[in-house]
Amino acid sequence: MLKKIILIVISFSLPWLALADQLTLKENAPKTYVVKKGDTLWDISGIFLDQPWLWPKLWRLNPEINNPHLIYPGDELRLVFDEQGQPMLVKGKPELKWSPRVRTQLKDQNPVSTLPLSTIAPYIKYDSLFTEAQVEQLPYVLGSDRGHKSSIDGFKLYVKGDLELAKAYAIYQKGKPVIDPETNEMLGYQVILAGTGQALRAGNISDKEPSTLYVESSKREIRAGDVVVPVNEGQLLPSYFTMQAADDSLRGSIVQSSIDVREFGKLDVVMINRGQSHSVEPGDVFAIKRQSPGIVETKSGPQYLKDASGWHKLTNKDSDYKMPEEALGEMMVFKVYDRVSMALILKTEKPVRLADVVTAP
């Protein structure tokens, strides 16, 4: 009997699973689209789908083809349907006849990236957070050849720590601690890029000889105590992330932003309290939500919890309502640390704030 019940449940579930796996096109989705310079995969996917993170299903990535995701400005994308009636995009031949010079220019362009590289590149190349243990172990600035309290371009810095001769380094200032609002645990320190430089001399810590670092570029005044970290100049910036909805089990909060303001919006970079240890990956898309203000009913009428007196809260414990979370927008993770991740806000209906909730979309 139990087996029959299980089989019945499975048979009813399968159509729903298949339906959930189907793509839903926008009503105004075009039959063809010519990729433009400045487009991102998120932009292109949003032209066809209400859920842009389902792009891999629309594009049908083929692992047997080298770089199957690459799309270039000038490429024509055609919307077609497979034998099951499911939509898919394929490359077509543009109807426009480009001149040889334009064809050469298009060929020399970089492929379309998942997110705008001009926005996320600095955060990928440089760090935004160090743990307390990292800060304690990293080489740091002792002073400069000029004897000033702060240093800028052209100064030579003396660094406590072994540096590799001729290697490029980034200089960071320790910022505010990043606190997990759920546990009150410190996740690390926000770090701010102060400048970059090149090692002129490798030191010897055992002999009390500091390393020497020449400041090639400064974004702010460099001071004693600023930490020094190698820059991976030769590392290619990852321009492509496989878009996917964040796992249903994931739920976190926005804990930091790239701009020191109360509210932020589209194309601003934020930090969330979920990272590699929570199985977050670059390309994960999260919904941004906000808890609606709590309400308690009193004898004088409904009141917001924040406005209600302590007496009203104490004497009306059973009359407070569990208000819903309302969707604000969407964001995509592009860099992952152990317990935090950096994400780019891609869509907002209202300004986003610190402590807003992030969940699977």
Tab-separated table of C-alpha atoms in Angstrom, residues 18 43 83 161 169 203 224 228 234 244 246 261 304 334 348 352:
chain	number	residue	atom	x	y	z
A	18	ALA	CA	9.143	19.365	-15.594
A	43	ASP	CA	21.414	42.267	-20.021
A	83	GLU	CA	11.497	19.452	-30.736
A	161	GLY	CA	58.101	41.511	6.074
A	169	TYR	CA	52.132	44.849	-4.307
A	203	GLY	CA	64.287	42.470	3.469
A	224	ALA	CA	52.561	53.368	9.017
A	228	VAL	CA	51.097	45.004	2.024
A	234	GLY	CA	49.231	38.202	-14.605
A	244	GLN	CA	22.385	30.163	-11.406
A	246	ALA	CA	21.338	30.573	-5.209
A	261	VAL	CA	26.002	55.909	2.382
A	304	TYR	CA	4.232	49.879	14.668
A	334	PHE	CA	31.152	37.649	-8.346
A	348	THR	CA	16.151	47.358	-7.494
A	352	VAL	CA	18.776	48.798	-0.719
